[in-house]
mmCIF file of C-alpha atoms in Angstrom:
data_model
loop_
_atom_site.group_PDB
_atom_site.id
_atom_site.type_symbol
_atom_site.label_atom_id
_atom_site.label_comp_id
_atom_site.label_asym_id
_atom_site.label_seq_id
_atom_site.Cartn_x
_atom_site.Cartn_y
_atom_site.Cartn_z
ATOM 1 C CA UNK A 1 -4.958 -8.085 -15.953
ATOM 2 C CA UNK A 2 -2.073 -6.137 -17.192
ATOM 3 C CA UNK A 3 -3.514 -2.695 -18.652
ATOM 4 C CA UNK A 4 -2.276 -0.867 -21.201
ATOM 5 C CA UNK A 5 1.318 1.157 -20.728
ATOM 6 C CA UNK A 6 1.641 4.307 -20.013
ATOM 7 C CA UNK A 7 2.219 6.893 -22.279
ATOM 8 C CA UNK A 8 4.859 8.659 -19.804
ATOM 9 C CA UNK A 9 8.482 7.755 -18.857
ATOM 10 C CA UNK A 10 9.626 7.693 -15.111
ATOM 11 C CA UNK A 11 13.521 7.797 -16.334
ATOM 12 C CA UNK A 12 15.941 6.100 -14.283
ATOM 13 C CA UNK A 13 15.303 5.624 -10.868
ATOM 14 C CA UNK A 14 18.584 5.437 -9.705
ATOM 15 C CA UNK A 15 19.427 8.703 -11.185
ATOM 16 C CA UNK A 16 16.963 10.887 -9.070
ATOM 17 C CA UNK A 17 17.754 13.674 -7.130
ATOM 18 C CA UNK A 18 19.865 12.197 -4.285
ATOM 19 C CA UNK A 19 18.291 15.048 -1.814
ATOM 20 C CA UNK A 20 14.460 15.532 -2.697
ATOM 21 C CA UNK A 21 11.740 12.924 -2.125
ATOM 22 C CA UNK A 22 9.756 14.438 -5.014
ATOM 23 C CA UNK A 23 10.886 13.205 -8.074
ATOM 24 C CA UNK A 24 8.247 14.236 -10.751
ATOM 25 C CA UNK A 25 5.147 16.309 -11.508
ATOM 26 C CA UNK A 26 2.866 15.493 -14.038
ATOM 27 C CA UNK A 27 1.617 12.313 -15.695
ATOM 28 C CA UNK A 28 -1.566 10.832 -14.877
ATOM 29 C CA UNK A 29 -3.451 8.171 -12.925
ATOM 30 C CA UNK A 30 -4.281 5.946 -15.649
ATOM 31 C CA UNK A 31 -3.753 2.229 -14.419
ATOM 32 C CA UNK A 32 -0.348 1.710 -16.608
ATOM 33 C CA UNK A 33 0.978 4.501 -15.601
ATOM 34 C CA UNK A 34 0.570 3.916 -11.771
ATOM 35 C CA UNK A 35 1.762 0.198 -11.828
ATOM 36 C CA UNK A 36 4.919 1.591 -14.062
ATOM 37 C CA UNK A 37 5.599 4.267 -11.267
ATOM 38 C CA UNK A 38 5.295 1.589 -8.501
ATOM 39 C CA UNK A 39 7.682 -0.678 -10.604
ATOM 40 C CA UNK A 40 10.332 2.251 -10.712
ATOM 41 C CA UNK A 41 9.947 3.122 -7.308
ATOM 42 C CA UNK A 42 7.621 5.988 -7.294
ATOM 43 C CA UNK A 43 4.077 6.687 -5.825
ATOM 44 C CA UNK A 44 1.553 9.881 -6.303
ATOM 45 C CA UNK A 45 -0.152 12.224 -4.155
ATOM 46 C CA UNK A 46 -1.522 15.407 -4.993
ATOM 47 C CA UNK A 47 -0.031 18.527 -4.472
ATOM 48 C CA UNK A 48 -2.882 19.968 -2.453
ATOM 49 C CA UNK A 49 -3.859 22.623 -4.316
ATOM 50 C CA UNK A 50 -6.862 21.745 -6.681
ATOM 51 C CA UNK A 51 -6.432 21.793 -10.214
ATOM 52 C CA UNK A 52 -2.423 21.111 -10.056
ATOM 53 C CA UNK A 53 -0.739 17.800 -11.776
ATOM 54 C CA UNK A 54 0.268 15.330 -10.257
ATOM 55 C CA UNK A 55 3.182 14.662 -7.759
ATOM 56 C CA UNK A 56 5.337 12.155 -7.298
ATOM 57 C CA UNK A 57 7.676 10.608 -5.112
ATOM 58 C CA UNK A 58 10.178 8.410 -4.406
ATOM 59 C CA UNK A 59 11.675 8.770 -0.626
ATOM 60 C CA UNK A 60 15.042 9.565 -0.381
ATOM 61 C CA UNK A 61 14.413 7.369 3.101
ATOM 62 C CA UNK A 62 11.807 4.862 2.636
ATOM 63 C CA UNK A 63 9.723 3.176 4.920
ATOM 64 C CA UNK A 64 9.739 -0.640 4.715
ATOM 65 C CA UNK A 65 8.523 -3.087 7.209
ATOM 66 C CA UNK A 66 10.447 -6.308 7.576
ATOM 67 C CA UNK A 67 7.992 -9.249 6.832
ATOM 68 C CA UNK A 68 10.279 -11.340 9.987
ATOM 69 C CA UNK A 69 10.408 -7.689 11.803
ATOM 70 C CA UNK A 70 6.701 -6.843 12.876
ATOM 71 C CA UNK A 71 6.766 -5.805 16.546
ATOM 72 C CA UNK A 72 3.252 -7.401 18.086
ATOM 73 C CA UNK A 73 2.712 -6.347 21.585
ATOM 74 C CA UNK A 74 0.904 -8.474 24.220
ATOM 75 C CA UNK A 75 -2.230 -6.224 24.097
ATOM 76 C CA UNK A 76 -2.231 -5.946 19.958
ATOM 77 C CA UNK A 77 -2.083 -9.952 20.441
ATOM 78 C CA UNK A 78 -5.099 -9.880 22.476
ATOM 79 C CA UNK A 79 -6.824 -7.286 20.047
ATOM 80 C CA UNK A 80 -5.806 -9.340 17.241
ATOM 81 C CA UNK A 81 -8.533 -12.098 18.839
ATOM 82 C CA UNK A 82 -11.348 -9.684 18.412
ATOM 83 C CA UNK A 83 -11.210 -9.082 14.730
ATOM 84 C CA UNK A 84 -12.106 -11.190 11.683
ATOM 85 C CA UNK A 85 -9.467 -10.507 8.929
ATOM 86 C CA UNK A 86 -10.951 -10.092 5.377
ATOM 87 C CA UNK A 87 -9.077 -9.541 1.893
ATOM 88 C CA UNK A 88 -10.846 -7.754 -0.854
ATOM 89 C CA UNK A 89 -14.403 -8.021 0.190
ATOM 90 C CA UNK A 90 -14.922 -3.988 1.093
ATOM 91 C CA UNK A 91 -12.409 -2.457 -0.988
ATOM 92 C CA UNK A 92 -14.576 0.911 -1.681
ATOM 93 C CA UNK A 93 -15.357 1.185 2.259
ATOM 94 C CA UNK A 94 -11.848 1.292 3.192
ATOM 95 C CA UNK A 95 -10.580 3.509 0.315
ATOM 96 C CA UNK A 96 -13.639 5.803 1.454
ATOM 97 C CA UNK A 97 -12.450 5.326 4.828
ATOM 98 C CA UNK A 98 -8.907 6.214 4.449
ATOM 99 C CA UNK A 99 -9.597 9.044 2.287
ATOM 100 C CA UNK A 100 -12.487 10.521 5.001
ATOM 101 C CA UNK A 101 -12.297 14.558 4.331
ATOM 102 C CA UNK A 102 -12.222 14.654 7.974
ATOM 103 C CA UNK A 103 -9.262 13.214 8.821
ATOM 104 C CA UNK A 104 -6.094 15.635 9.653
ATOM 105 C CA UNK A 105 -4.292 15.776 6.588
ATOM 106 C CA UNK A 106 -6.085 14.083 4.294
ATOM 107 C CA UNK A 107 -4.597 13.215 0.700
ATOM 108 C CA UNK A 108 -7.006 11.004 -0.870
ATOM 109 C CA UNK A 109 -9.046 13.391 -3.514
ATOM 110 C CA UNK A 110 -12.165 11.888 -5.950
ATOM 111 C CA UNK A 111 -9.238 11.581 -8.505
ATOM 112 C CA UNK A 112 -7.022 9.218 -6.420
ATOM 113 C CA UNK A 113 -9.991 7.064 -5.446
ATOM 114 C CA UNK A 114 -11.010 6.314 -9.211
ATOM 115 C CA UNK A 115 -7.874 5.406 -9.654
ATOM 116 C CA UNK A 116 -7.218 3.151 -7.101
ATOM 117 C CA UNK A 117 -10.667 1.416 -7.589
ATOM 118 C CA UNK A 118 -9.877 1.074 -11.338
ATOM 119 C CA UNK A 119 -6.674 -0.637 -10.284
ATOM 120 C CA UNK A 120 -8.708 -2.714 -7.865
ATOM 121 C CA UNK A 121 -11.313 -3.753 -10.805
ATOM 122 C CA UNK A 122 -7.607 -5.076 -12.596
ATOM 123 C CA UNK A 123 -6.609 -6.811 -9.400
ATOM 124 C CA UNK A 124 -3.741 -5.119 -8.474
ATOM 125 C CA UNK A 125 -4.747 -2.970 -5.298
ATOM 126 C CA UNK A 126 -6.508 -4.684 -2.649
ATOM 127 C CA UNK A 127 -7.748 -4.094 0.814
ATOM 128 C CA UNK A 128 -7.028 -5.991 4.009
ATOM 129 C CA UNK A 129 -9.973 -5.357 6.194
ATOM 130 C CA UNK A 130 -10.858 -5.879 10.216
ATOM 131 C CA UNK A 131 -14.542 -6.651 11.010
ATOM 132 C CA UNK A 132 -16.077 -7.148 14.271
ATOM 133 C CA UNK A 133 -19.692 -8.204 14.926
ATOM 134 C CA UNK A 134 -20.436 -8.021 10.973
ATOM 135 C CA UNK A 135 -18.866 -4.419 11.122
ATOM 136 C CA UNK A 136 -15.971 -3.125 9.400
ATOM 137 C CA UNK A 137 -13.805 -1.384 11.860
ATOM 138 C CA UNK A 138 -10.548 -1.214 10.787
ATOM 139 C CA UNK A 139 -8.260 -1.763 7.273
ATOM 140 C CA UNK A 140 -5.591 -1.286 4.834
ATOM 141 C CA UNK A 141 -5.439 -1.055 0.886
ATOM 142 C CA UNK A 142 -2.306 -0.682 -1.223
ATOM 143 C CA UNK A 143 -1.065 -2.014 -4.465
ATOM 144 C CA UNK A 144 0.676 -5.791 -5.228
ATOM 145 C CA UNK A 145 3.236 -6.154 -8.278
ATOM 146 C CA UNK A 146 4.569 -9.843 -7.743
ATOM 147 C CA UNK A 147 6.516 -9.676 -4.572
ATOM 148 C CA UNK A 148 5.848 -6.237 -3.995
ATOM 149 C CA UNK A 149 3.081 -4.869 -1.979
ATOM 150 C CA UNK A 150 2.868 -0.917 -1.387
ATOM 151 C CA UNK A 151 0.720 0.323 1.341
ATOM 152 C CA UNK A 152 -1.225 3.290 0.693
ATOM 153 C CA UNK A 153 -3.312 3.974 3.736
ATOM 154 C CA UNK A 154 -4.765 2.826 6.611
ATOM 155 C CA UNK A 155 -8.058 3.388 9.275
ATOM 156 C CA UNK A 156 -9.188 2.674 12.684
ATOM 157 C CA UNK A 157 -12.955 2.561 13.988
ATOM 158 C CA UNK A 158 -11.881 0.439 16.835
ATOM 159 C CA UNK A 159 -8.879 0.110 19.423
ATOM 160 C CA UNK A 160 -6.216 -1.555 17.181
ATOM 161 C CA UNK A 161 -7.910 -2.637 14.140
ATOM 162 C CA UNK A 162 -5.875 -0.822 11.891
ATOM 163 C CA UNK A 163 -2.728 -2.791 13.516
ATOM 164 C CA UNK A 164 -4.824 -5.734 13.258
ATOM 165 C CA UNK A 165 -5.343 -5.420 9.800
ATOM 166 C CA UNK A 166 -1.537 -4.592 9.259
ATOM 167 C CA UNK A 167 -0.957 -7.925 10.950
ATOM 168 C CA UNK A 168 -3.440 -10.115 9.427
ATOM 169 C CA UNK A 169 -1.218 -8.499 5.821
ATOM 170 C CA UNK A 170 2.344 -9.295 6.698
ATOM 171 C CA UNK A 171 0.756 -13.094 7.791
ATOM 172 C CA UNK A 172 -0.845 -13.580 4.084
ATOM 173 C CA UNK A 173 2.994 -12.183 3.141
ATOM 174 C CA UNK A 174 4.761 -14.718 4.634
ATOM 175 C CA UNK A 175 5.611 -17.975 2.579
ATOM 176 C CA UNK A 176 8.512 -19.273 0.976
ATOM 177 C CA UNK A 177 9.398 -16.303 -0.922
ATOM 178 C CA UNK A 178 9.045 -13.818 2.267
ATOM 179 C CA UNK A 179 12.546 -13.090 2.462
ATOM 180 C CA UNK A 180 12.560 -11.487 -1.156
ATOM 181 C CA UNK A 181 9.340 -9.740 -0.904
ATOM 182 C CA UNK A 182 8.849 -6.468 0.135
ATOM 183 C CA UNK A 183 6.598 -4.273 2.178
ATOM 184 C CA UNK A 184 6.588 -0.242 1.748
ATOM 185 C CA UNK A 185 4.834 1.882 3.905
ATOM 186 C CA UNK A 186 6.429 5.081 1.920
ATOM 187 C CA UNK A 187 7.314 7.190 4.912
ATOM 188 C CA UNK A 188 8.449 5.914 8.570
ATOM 189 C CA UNK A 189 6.423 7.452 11.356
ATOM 190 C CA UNK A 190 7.366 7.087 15.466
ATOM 191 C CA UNK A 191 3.961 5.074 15.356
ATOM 192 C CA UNK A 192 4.858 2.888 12.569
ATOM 193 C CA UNK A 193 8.656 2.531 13.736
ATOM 194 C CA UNK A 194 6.498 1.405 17.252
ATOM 195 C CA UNK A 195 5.468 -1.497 15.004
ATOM 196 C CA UNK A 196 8.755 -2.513 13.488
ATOM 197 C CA UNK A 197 8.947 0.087 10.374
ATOM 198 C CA UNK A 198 12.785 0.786 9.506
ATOM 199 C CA UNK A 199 14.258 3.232 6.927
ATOM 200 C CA UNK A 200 16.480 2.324 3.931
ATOM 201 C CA UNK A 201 18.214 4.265 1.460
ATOM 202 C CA UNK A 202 16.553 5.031 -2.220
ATOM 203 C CA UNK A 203 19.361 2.534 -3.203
ATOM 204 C CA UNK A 204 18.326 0.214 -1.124
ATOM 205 C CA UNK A 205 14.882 0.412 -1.479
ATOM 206 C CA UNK A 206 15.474 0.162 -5.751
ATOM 207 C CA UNK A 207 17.940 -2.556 -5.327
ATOM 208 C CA UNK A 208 15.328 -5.062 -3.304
ATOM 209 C CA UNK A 209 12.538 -3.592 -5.492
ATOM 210 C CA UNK A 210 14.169 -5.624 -8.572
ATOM 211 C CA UNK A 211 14.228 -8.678 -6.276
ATOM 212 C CA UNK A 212 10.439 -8.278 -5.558
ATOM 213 C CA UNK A 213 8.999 -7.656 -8.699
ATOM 214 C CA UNK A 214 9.137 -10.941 -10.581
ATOM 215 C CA UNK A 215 8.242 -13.188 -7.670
ATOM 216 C CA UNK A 216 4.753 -14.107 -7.781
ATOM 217 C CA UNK A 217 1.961 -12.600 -5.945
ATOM 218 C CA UNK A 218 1.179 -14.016 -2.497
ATOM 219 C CA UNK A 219 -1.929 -16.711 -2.929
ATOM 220 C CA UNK A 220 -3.401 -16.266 0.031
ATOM 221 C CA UNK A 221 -3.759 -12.090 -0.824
ATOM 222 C CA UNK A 222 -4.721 -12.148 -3.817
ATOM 223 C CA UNK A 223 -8.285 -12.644 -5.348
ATOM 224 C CA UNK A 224 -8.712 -12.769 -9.217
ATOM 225 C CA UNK A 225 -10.755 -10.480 -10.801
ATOM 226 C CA UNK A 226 -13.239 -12.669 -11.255
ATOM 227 C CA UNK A 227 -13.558 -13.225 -7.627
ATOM 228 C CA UNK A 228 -13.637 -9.504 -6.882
ATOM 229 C CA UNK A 229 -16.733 -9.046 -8.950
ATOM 230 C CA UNK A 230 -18.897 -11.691 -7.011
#
């Protein structure tokens, strides 16, 4: 369900400040106005400080994960047989998860979580989840625009089920448009690089965002609204 657009402009991505990952302040959360940030490149986070707008960023190095590039180790292989993977049936749990006040450095506020659950109610952001024993132990959520699919954030109850979860997404990735679509993590970390993260330049990053975005949405990811309601 494509909302209404957003009243703000993101201006030209490609004409960004070549040295500063944040690109904007301001705007707000509204569900057009996140998918048009995503489809220029951008993503939000608040500042930190309560009661400030917005900000927003667009890496100057951006972390992408190569769908045919995922490094799966002999132990996460084992792991891997301990979990049940699960798209879009505890959405709120892992947002809630992932945005635990607890957690060092913690980003997820009450505003980002409305938002992200509105977008979920549209069928845009989803949540790939790890369960063991009728527990959920483990997941992902991020947003999917046609080939795109952003990852926000990502939680472990158990030894590997967040890497579980990562692997169970780039699987449901992987079809016959896999080596157009595109997987952004936002910022490389030495554990994500561990798992086959790379950097690319902004240009980069823009130029294979315009391949991504009008391929259609991976079928075996996505739910329809419909579905996410039962």
């Amino acid at each position: 369900m494509e909302p209404p657009p957003s009243a703000w402009a993101f201006g030209d991505p490609t004409a960004y400040d070549a040295f500063d990952d944040l690109v904007a302040i301001g705007a707000d959360l509204e569900p057009g106005t996140l998918l048009a940030a995503y489809r220029h490149g951008l993503f939000p986070m608040p500042s930190g400080t309560p009661g400030d707008p917005m900000y927003w960023f667009s890496p100057v190095r951006r972390g992408v994960l190569p769908l045919d590039g995922l490094v799966v180790s002999r132990s996460l292989r084992r792991s891997c047989r301990d979990y049940e993977v699960r798209v879009d049936t505890a959405f709120a749990d892992v947002l809630a998860a992932c945005g635990d006040p607890s957690r060092p450095q913690g980003w997820i506020d009450d505003d980002v979580r409305a938002a992200y659950l509105r977008l979920h109610e549209l069928g845009w952001a989803h949540s790939v989840e790890t369960w063991r024993d009728g527990e959920l132990v483990g997941g992902l959520y991020g947003v999917s625009i046609g080939g795109l699919f952003a990852g926000e954030s990502m939680f472990h109850r158990a030894r590997d089920a967040s890497k579980a979860a990562l692997v169970g997404l780039v699987e449901r990735l992987r079809d016959e448009h896999a080596a157009d679509r595109l997987l952004d993590v936002q910022w490389s970390t030495p554990h994500l690089a561990s798992l086959g993260v790379v950097e690319v330049p902004r240009g980069t990053y823009l130029a294979r965002l315009r391949r991504a975005l009008p391929l259609p949405r991976p079928a075996r990811l996505v739910r329809t609204p419909a579905e996410v309601r039962e």
